[in-house]
């Protein structure tokens, strides 16, 4: 199928709702209904008019509303081991044990739910700034399940009023897609994701809704839609909303779905969609009305509804001018969450549209960051785009030196490397030159390089039998070289997203060599161990912050991935202790406990962790409202690495806090045995980090 034909075919199928298509369309077909989510890919246009092969799909149980817990209420940036899988399962199929029922009814299904305090933690946004994310209390998360169940279609309605948005839900998802690159390495997973039952598939679904548009902004810049816009309009203006989520006033959701005047004249009415949504967002954020929680998808949907109203008002105002400014003729606008892109033919139109958009944003207490307003003239080629293009060429040149492509680029076969150090240095020097000539630092390219190399590692290990390995040394040399490059660029500019990619590579290389190159597994693992030690004791330490509730995810995730290397490659106690502080929060405590388990060598570290947990759970009077305390409590009672006496004390404190009769020791001991098989947010014994990383990639958004 050629380019125009494949677009025509895609549009027909979209209207039949039989498949989803990624990308956007141009010309006469440029309607808001034709922006279909990249996240829901089945048919993919690859620039040559071909459909991508090997992308599989499974049906999702649309009546399982609890899957909302897996897709809508958690931030993307969490430790590898953290998810809502156990939470989902316990709510759906929970045990009938008396203590378990008391926990469910009093902590999760509270009858008179009070405003809850989210667990807010900080991560690195870049080398100089922090970003605050939030985990919503389990009880509040369950309230959002009820909200989606009742108002799912209305959410889609309010997210389909703007022709400008390039990322918005348009219907409840009915199909789950998983990516070809992960299917190629399925043999290295513990448990076959492609053959699990429906309940497990819902845990892997990327979102509750099917989305139109693009799940990542760079995909818009690479789309046919962007090329057609550049052809039609000569001027491009970028507007950035300053501290968007921190500035959103929760009551403005009611203004966006009704009107400010209507809402204020009917204050006694509290049952409309907007008012219910407003109430839930407040309740989950300790009744705060200024600002919404950052991280969960539900917050992006909240913001999207408000922005869609702003979009529509801007278009109406421009259309009412005399002479009018017509969308699709004089100008066009694309908006990705809070990033606004204005395209026009004249500077007069650009200035007018920017003024109107800024004014409408101000009506919702949102403001344009004047320092980030950027205007381009054709060609629309930013510094960042140029850097990525040049870096991509450098990566291809580097890998072509020692990797041959086979099977339509599904496999990469290593060739002989004559001088690994020289090859690595040459590549690093080329990237240095690119950064220097464009006056950018490693932050601009590091994550991209790590992602590109991780994808190549997936293709190198894409074999089915040992006989496919032609020369063993070629594989070990290639993996060693790529590992060196991965750690170099991660050390220079660590990020949470890059930590997931590096963790994927660490686990895949270790499992691949163990299965196909067992005689080299120990040396490969040892090299990864050495590089990890250099990482954790070197420059990475300078990225740590003493800010309260700072979670060093860039380090924690690599530590967790290195648990795959075996007991011979465990990290020194002093390194783990450095990751913990006197103010260690939930994620630090649980991640460290997961890594050290019951290993005797880590007894002093475990004592530190136990003290931290004891301190957190000393007073459970606010357990029903404090998210961090609730999560520590639930994960601790299911943890096999904490002794039963300690966990028994936590159970008794819980019963005192809710004013109920404390069960006897026999009842508590019986429950604690069952609790080991009912994990909540951390699956202590049966987790497969590779599956967790796959789910991270599926949820990668924003």
XYZ file of C-alpha atoms in Angstrom:
702
model
C 0.000 0.000 0.000
C 1.444 3.401 -0.939
C 1.340 6.513 1.259
C -1.951 8.165 0.139
C -3.685 4.796 -0.087
C -2.696 3.751 3.402
C -4.029 7.029 4.830
C -7.335 6.575 3.013
C -7.582 2.990 4.258
C -6.788 4.072 7.810
C -9.517 6.718 7.818
C -12.103 4.202 6.602
C -11.171 1.780 9.353
C -11.191 4.510 11.979
C -14.778 5.408 11.163
C -15.675 1.729 11.486
C -13.740 1.658 14.801
C -12.161 -1.632 13.793
C -8.541 -0.577 14.271
C -6.560 2.370 15.540
C -4.029 4.324 13.563
C -1.156 6.484 14.748
C -0.314 9.894 13.440
C -2.389 12.792 12.187
C -3.760 13.679 8.777
C -3.722 16.738 6.629
C -5.781 18.732 4.182
C -9.444 17.834 3.913
C -9.058 15.014 6.424
C -7.576 17.214 9.130
C -10.450 16.847 11.561
C -10.220 16.327 15.274
C -11.700 12.842 14.911
C -8.775 11.712 12.775
C -6.075 12.136 15.397
C -5.666 8.606 16.710
C -3.320 7.604 19.496
C 0.247 6.475 18.905
C -0.202 4.648 22.210
C -2.914 2.499 20.600
C -0.909 1.472 17.572
C -2.061 -1.329 15.329
C -1.526 0.151 11.886
C 1.630 2.245 11.746
C 2.761 4.422 8.837
C 6.537 4.146 8.612
C 7.267 6.780 5.998
C 7.453 4.328 3.115
C 3.775 3.435 2.940
C 4.188 0.131 4.780
C 2.408 -1.324 7.750
C 4.594 -2.335 10.674
C 4.752 -6.058 11.251
C 4.586 -8.114 14.379
C 2.420 -5.782 16.471
C -0.052 -7.871 18.421
C -3.292 -6.976 20.149
C -5.602 -8.422 22.735
C -9.112 -7.486 23.779
C -9.576 -5.669 27.061
C -12.445 -6.383 29.418
C -14.216 -3.033 29.293
C -16.346 -3.945 32.307
C -13.271 -4.272 34.527
C -13.252 -0.697 35.789
C -10.631 -1.547 38.400
C -8.026 -1.449 35.615
C -8.231 2.311 36.139
C -6.002 1.706 39.159
C -3.286 0.400 36.840
C -3.450 3.182 34.266
C -4.901 6.425 35.618
C -3.982 7.028 39.247
C -0.198 6.515 39.456
C 2.655 8.661 38.122
C 4.886 7.167 35.428
C 8.030 7.932 37.449
C 8.078 5.358 40.242
C 10.619 2.722 41.320
C 10.737 -0.385 39.106
C 9.126 -2.523 41.774
C 6.153 -0.246 42.474
C 2.760 -0.736 40.819
C -0.933 -1.061 41.615
C -1.109 -4.675 40.429
C -1.490 -6.129 43.907
C -3.904 -3.371 44.909
C -6.029 -4.174 41.854
C -6.032 -7.898 42.628
C -6.772 -7.507 46.338
C -9.754 -5.250 45.702
C -11.089 -7.551 43.011
C -10.380 -11.015 44.440
C -9.441 -10.294 48.044
C -9.360 -12.917 50.780
C -12.309 -13.266 53.185
C -10.015 -13.309 56.223
C -11.444 -11.129 59.006
C -8.341 -8.943 59.330
C -8.047 -8.550 55.564
C -11.707 -7.450 55.373
C -11.094 -4.941 58.181
C -8.145 -3.488 56.241
C -10.161 -3.252 53.029
C -13.227 -1.708 54.671
C -11.387 0.763 56.878
C -8.403 1.835 54.758
C -9.621 1.360 51.179
C -13.428 1.398 51.128
C -13.972 4.088 53.712
C -17.617 5.042 54.148
C -16.984 8.647 55.186
C -13.776 9.432 53.361
C -12.026 12.521 54.667
C -9.622 14.645 52.604
C -6.489 12.545 52.099
C -2.852 13.631 52.197
C -0.990 12.494 49.056
C 2.524 11.094 49.227
C 4.483 13.827 47.481
C 8.017 13.100 46.396
C 10.563 15.000 44.374
C 12.631 13.782 41.452
C 15.127 15.478 39.162
C 13.544 17.435 36.306
C 16.984 18.352 35.001
C 20.406 19.091 36.466
C 19.170 22.232 38.238
C 15.443 21.719 38.919
C 13.272 19.288 40.875
C 9.783 18.086 40.013
C 7.171 17.167 42.638
C 5.019 14.122 41.905
C 2.248 12.572 43.967
C 0.781 9.201 44.910
C -2.919 9.394 45.750
C -4.234 7.600 48.849
C -5.600 4.127 47.942
C -9.060 5.118 49.194
C -9.078 8.206 46.966
C -7.827 6.157 44.018
C -10.821 3.869 44.414
C -13.116 6.919 44.293
C -11.729 7.730 40.852
C -12.719 4.224 39.717
C -16.325 5.059 40.611
C -15.982 8.424 38.853
C -14.695 6.866 35.618
C -17.399 4.216 35.746
C -20.107 6.870 35.957
C -18.632 9.633 33.822
C -16.293 7.892 31.332
C -18.348 8.890 28.280
C -18.755 12.428 29.553
C -14.970 12.715 29.977
C -14.586 11.805 26.305
C -17.305 14.296 25.364
C -15.559 17.184 27.104
C -12.200 16.113 25.627
C -13.492 16.285 22.062
C -14.592 19.900 21.801
C -11.284 21.260 20.509
C -9.766 20.887 17.062
C -6.403 22.041 18.432
C -5.557 19.262 20.881
C -3.146 16.553 19.718
C -3.423 14.410 22.848
C -6.892 13.652 24.174
C -9.078 10.641 25.052
C -11.878 9.936 22.590
C -13.373 6.633 23.787
C -12.869 3.837 26.297
C -10.093 1.557 25.026
C -11.197 -1.885 23.899
C -7.913 -3.303 22.630
C -4.508 -3.721 24.227
C -1.421 -3.554 22.044
C 2.065 -4.601 22.974
C 5.162 -3.631 21.122
C 7.161 -5.732 18.751
C 10.503 -4.948 20.426
C 9.299 -6.589 23.626
C 7.871 -9.635 21.858
C 11.272 -10.301 20.344
C 12.689 -10.795 23.828
C 9.743 -12.588 25.429
C 11.886 -15.664 26.178
C 13.841 -13.628 28.716
C 10.727 -12.764 30.715
C 9.653 -14.816 33.681
C 6.146 -15.659 32.557
C 4.820 -15.230 29.038
C 2.957 -11.938 28.817
C 1.450 -12.829 25.450
C -0.357 -15.844 26.877
C -1.582 -14.583 30.227
C -5.243 -14.290 31.043
C -7.414 -11.211 30.628
C -6.908 -9.940 34.149
C -3.164 -9.835 33.657
C -3.528 -8.156 30.289
C -5.473 -5.312 31.867
C -2.475 -4.652 34.094
C -0.393 -4.159 30.968
C -2.875 -1.858 29.225
C -1.357 1.545 28.643
C -4.433 3.669 29.337
C -8.109 3.368 30.177
C -9.052 5.501 27.177
C -8.052 5.300 23.538
C -6.322 8.552 22.607
C -6.296 10.640 19.475
C -3.103 12.390 18.531
C 0.373 11.659 19.859
C 1.497 10.191 23.174
C 4.867 11.969 22.919
C 5.499 15.455 21.615
C 8.417 14.465 19.383
C 6.033 12.286 17.370
C 4.089 15.402 16.403
C 7.274 17.040 15.117
C 7.984 13.897 13.069
C 4.435 13.600 11.706
C 3.037 14.265 8.272
C 0.697 16.769 9.875
C 3.646 18.920 10.970
C 5.182 18.806 7.480
C 1.906 19.928 5.901
C 1.566 22.762 8.408
C 5.078 23.952 7.551
C 4.118 23.879 3.887
C 1.030 26.056 4.500
C 2.255 28.490 7.165
C 5.508 30.416 7.373
C 5.540 31.435 11.044
C 5.546 29.220 14.129
C 5.137 30.504 17.703
C 5.511 28.314 20.839
C 3.759 29.257 24.071
C 4.492 27.509 27.353
C 2.152 27.737 30.346
C 4.137 28.529 33.480
C 3.746 25.995 36.335
C 0.580 24.736 34.719
C -0.626 22.047 37.131
C 0.482 24.072 40.156
C -1.620 27.003 38.912
C -4.852 25.234 38.002
C -7.712 26.273 40.278
C -9.831 23.165 40.840
C -13.124 25.103 40.633
C -12.228 26.040 37.043
C -13.270 22.550 35.881
C -16.860 23.595 36.591
C -16.320 26.819 34.623
C -14.960 24.797 31.712
C -17.888 22.357 31.624
C -20.597 24.947 32.288
C -19.503 28.565 32.629
C -18.102 30.667 35.422
C -21.320 32.681 35.645
C -23.536 29.587 35.655
C -21.395 27.859 38.278
C -21.291 30.854 40.624
C -25.030 31.420 40.351
C -25.721 27.771 41.292
C -23.290 27.192 44.154
C -25.759 24.965 46.014
C -25.768 22.443 43.177
C -22.884 20.018 43.791
C -23.780 17.044 41.608
C -22.758 18.211 38.145
C -19.859 16.519 36.356
C -17.544 19.479 36.879
C -18.371 19.872 40.550
C -17.947 16.151 41.263
C -14.588 16.158 39.452
C -13.569 19.302 41.353
C -14.517 17.696 44.670
C -12.529 14.520 43.930
C -9.398 16.434 42.940
C -9.618 18.492 46.119
C -10.316 15.475 48.306
C -7.276 13.627 46.956
C -5.063 16.661 47.632
C -6.044 17.441 51.221
C -8.771 19.888 50.120
C -6.354 22.121 48.215
C -8.069 24.210 45.533
C -4.952 25.918 44.177
C -3.059 23.420 42.056
C -3.653 19.784 41.156
C -1.460 16.743 41.766
C 1.282 16.135 39.199
C 1.885 12.654 37.830
C -1.387 10.691 37.558
C -3.107 10.547 34.180
C -6.311 11.718 35.840
C -4.645 15.108 36.410
C -3.771 15.425 32.725
C -7.389 14.676 31.826
C -8.555 17.312 34.322
C -6.233 19.846 32.691
C -7.199 18.728 29.178
C -10.888 19.498 29.769
C -10.005 23.016 30.905
C -7.656 23.595 27.976
C -10.233 22.295 25.508
C -12.645 24.970 26.703
C -9.916 27.585 26.295
C -9.156 26.267 22.778
C -12.817 26.496 21.747
C -13.219 30.002 23.146
C -10.088 31.184 21.338
C -11.361 29.760 18.033
C -14.794 31.339 18.528
C -13.294 34.746 19.293
C -11.036 34.619 16.244
C -13.956 33.562 14.058
C -16.127 36.435 15.344
C -13.600 39.117 14.397
C -14.256 41.326 11.419
C -12.469 40.436 9.277
C -12.325 37.011 10.875
C -9.258 34.865 11.281
C -10.161 31.437 9.998
C -8.709 28.215 11.351
C -7.178 26.179 8.526
C -6.841 29.251 6.309
C -5.202 32.144 8.145
C -3.815 30.113 10.998
C -3.844 26.745 12.717
C -3.061 25.743 16.280
C -1.829 22.524 17.843
C -1.715 21.999 21.603
C -0.017 19.160 23.480
C -1.277 19.298 27.091
C 0.056 22.753 28.114
C 2.387 23.341 25.144
C 0.704 25.601 22.577
C 1.899 25.855 18.984
C 0.527 28.675 16.821
C 1.096 28.660 13.061
C 0.144 31.576 10.820
C 0.940 33.273 7.527
C 1.565 36.769 8.922
C 3.122 38.281 12.017
C -0.090 40.239 12.574
C -2.078 37.020 12.935
C 0.567 35.458 15.189
C 0.498 38.478 17.503
C -3.313 38.617 17.565
C -3.748 34.898 18.294
C -1.077 34.935 21.009
C -2.782 37.899 22.717
C -6.215 36.240 22.663
C -4.844 32.889 23.845
C -2.935 34.572 26.672
C -6.048 36.466 27.736
C -8.177 33.307 27.818
C -5.498 31.493 29.812
C -5.512 34.336 32.328
C -9.263 33.850 32.799
C -8.395 30.436 34.251
C -5.494 31.733 36.366
C -2.979 30.323 33.870
C -0.096 32.379 32.568
C 2.337 32.199 29.680
C 5.997 31.916 30.601
C 7.401 34.905 28.743
C 10.939 33.511 28.940
C 9.925 30.448 26.935
C 8.061 32.159 24.094
C 9.901 31.154 20.917
C 9.126 32.165 17.340
C 10.427 30.424 14.216
C 10.275 31.168 10.527
C 10.498 28.434 7.928
C 12.261 26.078 8.067
C 10.863 24.999 11.449
C 14.024 23.385 12.721
C 14.823 24.000 16.383
C 18.188 23.500 18.005
C 16.834 20.417 19.776
C 15.617 18.916 16.494
C 18.964 19.564 14.851
C 20.839 18.008 17.773
C 18.705 14.860 17.729
C 19.030 14.526 13.950
C 22.817 14.793 14.123
C 22.980 12.450 17.121
C 20.876 9.876 15.329
C 23.310 9.945 12.402
C 26.232 9.485 14.830
C 24.523 6.493 16.504
C 23.879 4.837 13.144
C 27.474 5.395 12.051
C 28.752 3.983 15.341
C 26.569 0.850 15.307
C 27.127 0.169 11.588
C 30.802 -0.345 12.400
C 30.090 -3.573 14.288
C 26.435 -4.546 13.725
C 24.846 -6.036 10.603
C 21.100 -5.792 10.072
C 19.098 -8.955 9.295
C 15.439 -9.945 8.900
C 14.138 -6.465 8.012
C 16.152 -4.946 10.841
C 14.511 -7.215 13.440
C 17.921 -8.732 14.261
C 21.393 -7.265 14.562
C 24.388 -9.564 14.103
C 27.634 -8.414 15.773
C 30.800 -8.211 13.687
C 34.383 -8.185 14.842
C 35.448 -5.144 16.853
C 39.148 -4.500 16.338
C 39.558 -1.784 18.977
C 36.648 -1.301 21.345
C 38.174 1.636 23.231
C 38.937 3.514 20.028
C 35.426 2.839 18.668
C 33.776 4.010 21.888
C 35.925 7.119 22.161
C 35.239 8.045 18.547
C 31.490 7.888 19.137
C 31.652 9.872 22.378
C 33.830 12.500 20.680
C 31.316 12.837 17.851
C 28.504 13.439 20.361
C 30.680 15.944 22.223
C 31.220 17.789 18.953
C 27.477 17.859 18.251
C 26.707 19.248 21.719
C 29.494 21.797 21.531
C 28.616 23.125 18.072
C 24.955 23.497 19.070
C 25.772 24.907 22.527
C 23.778 22.271 24.429
C 24.799 19.880 27.192
C 24.476 16.111 27.506
C 20.944 16.493 28.911
C 19.762 17.120 25.354
C 21.024 13.808 23.960
C 21.689 11.375 26.791
C 18.213 9.832 27.109
C 17.893 9.557 23.340
C 21.231 7.729 23.031
C 20.415 5.351 25.891
C 17.026 4.540 24.363
C 18.538 3.949 20.910
C 21.237 1.633 22.265
C 18.729 -0.291 24.396
C 16.691 -0.948 21.255
C 19.800 -2.254 19.527
C 20.542 -4.586 22.434
C 17.025 -6.012 22.088
C 17.769 -6.791 18.455
C 21.193 -8.296 19.186
C 19.720 -10.811 21.628
C 16.774 -11.613 19.362
C 17.790 -15.218 18.716
C 15.958 -18.491 19.205
C 18.744 -21.099 19.339
C 22.428 -21.073 20.390
C 23.359 -22.093 16.842
C 22.403 -18.604 15.645
C 25.407 -17.205 17.515
C 28.074 -17.421 14.823
C 31.065 -16.073 16.813
C 30.743 -15.899 20.588
C 33.400 -13.218 21.039
C 31.585 -10.913 18.617
C 28.520 -10.958 20.881
C 30.434 -10.406 24.103
C 32.527 -7.609 22.583
C 29.432 -5.890 21.154
C 27.517 -6.083 24.447
C 30.539 -4.902 26.408
C 31.042 -1.931 24.094
C 27.380 -0.923 24.233
C 27.350 -1.285 28.013
C 30.320 1.090 28.322
C 28.538 3.672 26.176
C 25.284 3.291 28.126
C 26.940 3.938 31.470
C 28.989 6.856 30.144
C 25.980 8.806 28.918
C 23.867 7.848 31.911
C 26.547 9.077 34.296
C 26.852 12.429 32.523
C 23.107 13.140 32.465
C 20.966 10.703 34.488
C 17.185 10.868 34.222
C 14.318 8.712 35.439
C 13.242 7.754 31.931
C 16.809 6.808 31.015
C 17.042 4.724 34.200
C 14.259 2.483 32.889
C 16.119 1.984 29.601
C 19.449 1.293 31.289
C 17.751 -1.112 33.709
C 16.206 -2.942 30.750
C 19.639 -3.328 29.146
C 21.253 -4.555 32.370
C 18.617 -7.257 32.880
C 18.518 -8.350 29.235
C 22.301 -8.635 28.927
C 22.550 -10.631 32.155
C 19.740 -13.031 31.226
C 20.917 -13.415 27.633
C 24.487 -14.311 28.570
C 23.282 -16.663 31.289
C 21.190 -18.584 28.761
C 23.285 -18.423 25.581
C 26.796 -17.493 26.721
C 27.033 -19.078 30.209
C 30.829 -19.136 30.190
C 30.829 -15.325 29.840
C 27.937 -14.526 32.181
C 30.074 -14.051 35.292
C 32.513 -11.665 33.577
C 29.699 -9.646 31.941
C 27.867 -9.370 35.272
C 31.079 -8.347 37.002
C 31.677 -5.578 34.449
C 28.142 -4.248 34.916
C 28.704 -4.398 38.679
C 31.931 -2.379 38.378
C 30.281 0.250 36.167
C 27.364 0.494 38.594
C 29.744 1.044 41.507
C 31.543 3.765 39.541
C 28.167 5.325 38.778
C 26.876 5.286 42.358
C 30.123 6.478 43.953
C 31.149 8.951 41.254
C 29.528 12.022 39.725
C 26.010 10.672 40.191
C 26.221 11.510 43.892
C 26.246 15.201 42.973
C 22.765 14.863 41.518
C 21.414 13.848 44.912
C 19.402 16.418 46.830
C 18.980 16.933 50.563
C 15.458 18.245 49.964
C 12.877 16.441 52.077
C 11.141 13.563 50.281
C 13.605 13.657 47.402
C 13.615 10.172 45.870
C 16.806 9.306 44.050
C 15.071 7.247 41.369
C 18.004 7.553 38.985
C 20.077 5.578 41.493
C 17.381 3.374 43.055
C 16.254 1.937 39.716
C 19.782 0.942 38.728
C 20.310 -0.662 42.139
C 17.070 -2.638 41.742
C 18.040 -3.771 38.231
C 21.416 -4.938 39.533
C 19.659 -7.345 41.890
C 19.522 -9.512 38.732
C 23.298 -9.971 38.787
C 23.256 -12.439 41.688
C 24.787 -12.565 45.154
C 28.344 -12.421 43.797
C 27.692 -8.922 42.472
C 25.840 -7.342 45.377
C 26.618 -3.712 46.159
C 28.689 -2.761 49.223
C 26.769 -1.777 52.341
C 28.261 1.705 52.326
C 26.750 2.393 48.884
C 23.245 1.388 49.979
C 23.553 3.385 53.187
C 24.442 6.433 51.117
C 21.090 6.157 49.339
C 19.267 6.223 52.692
C 19.106 9.250 54.948
C 17.537 10.049 58.291
C 14.539 11.330 56.305
C 14.138 8.286 54.061
C 10.627 8.115 52.689
C 8.410 5.277 51.488
C 10.179 4.584 48.192
C 13.672 4.586 49.713
C 12.705 2.202 52.503
C 10.829 -0.286 50.329
C 13.383 -0.277 47.489
C 16.269 -0.896 49.853
C 14.382 -3.671 51.676
C 13.569 -5.326 48.342
C 17.250 -5.309 47.373
C 18.778 -6.555 50.643
C 16.051 -9.074 51.516
C 17.353 -11.224 54.400
C 21.000 -11.306 53.346
C 23.242 -11.433 56.398
C 25.790 -9.058 54.877
C 23.225 -6.265 54.982
C 22.119 -6.666 58.611
C 23.174 -3.105 59.625
C 21.386 -1.650 56.602
C 18.286 -3.689 57.322
C 18.279 -2.368 60.878
C 18.265 1.164 59.464
C 15.326 0.305 57.207
C 13.374 -1.343 60.035
C 13.897 1.704 62.225
C 12.616 3.906 59.417
C 9.485 1.769 59.023
C 8.935 1.633 62.801
C 9.206 5.407 62.975
C 6.685 5.850 60.163
C 4.180 3.438 61.742
C 4.630 4.502 65.369
C 1.364 6.480 65.276
C -1.409 5.185 62.993
C -4.074 7.705 63.990
C -3.902 9.256 60.496
C -3.539 5.975 58.598
C -6.888 6.493 56.860
C -5.815 9.829 55.380
C -1.993 9.726 55.122
C -0.987 8.093 51.831
C 2.664 7.444 52.669
C 1.730 5.828 55.979
C -0.983 3.686 54.359
C 1.412 2.432 51.664
C 4.190 1.641 54.145
C 1.709 -0.221 56.363
C 0.191 -2.303 53.552
C 3.542 -3.194 51.963
C 5.125 -3.995 55.328
C 2.486 -6.496 56.468
C 2.927 -8.451 53.217
C 6.743 -8.329 53.262
C 8.489 -11.673 53.911
C 11.678 -9.909 55.021
C 10.154 -8.336 58.145
C 9.635 -10.523 61.210
C 6.119 -11.468 62.314
C 6.481 -9.856 65.746
C 7.085 -6.484 64.155
C 4.195 -6.916 61.716
C 1.924 -8.102 64.527
C 2.577 -4.813 66.360
C 1.542 -2.898 63.234
C -1.722 -4.880 63.003
C -2.548 -4.193 66.651
C -1.845 -0.472 66.205
C -4.136 -0.470 63.187
C -7.006 -1.929 65.209
C -6.456 0.602 68.000
C -6.518 3.414 65.453
C -9.953 2.355 64.148
C -11.314 1.653 67.603
C -12.062 -2.035 67.078
C -11.310 -5.118 69.168
C -7.790 -6.410 68.561
C -7.658 -9.983 67.157
C -5.804 -12.596 69.196
C -2.258 -13.701 68.332
C -3.460 -16.848 66.589
C -5.722 -14.833 64.278
C -2.957 -12.358 63.535
C -0.400 -15.078 62.807
C -2.850 -16.840 60.485
C -3.477 -13.593 58.622
C 0.235 -12.788 58.284
C 0.830 -16.135 56.560
C -1.899 -15.347 54.054
C -0.653 -11.771 53.664
C 2.576 -13.071 52.110
C 0.518 -14.172 49.092
C -1.423 -10.893 48.890
C 1.067 -8.122 48.041
C -0.167 -4.558 47.606
C 2.109 -2.133 45.782
C 5.296 -4.209 45.838
C 5.296 -7.877 44.912
C 8.125 -8.974 47.145
C 8.789 -12.487 45.818
C 7.142 -13.085 42.423
C 7.907 -9.885 40.580
C 9.691 -9.928 37.216
C 11.506 -6.650 36.726
C 11.496 -7.108 32.959
C 7.705 -7.275 32.907
C 7.581 -4.186 35.118
C 9.850 -2.360 32.676
C 7.654 -3.389 29.768
C 4.668 -1.857 31.515
C 6.702 1.293 32.125
C 7.353 1.594 28.406
C 3.671 1.078 27.606
C 2.745 3.851 30.038
C 5.446 6.230 28.836
C 3.617 9.480 28.194
C 3.863 13.253 28.465
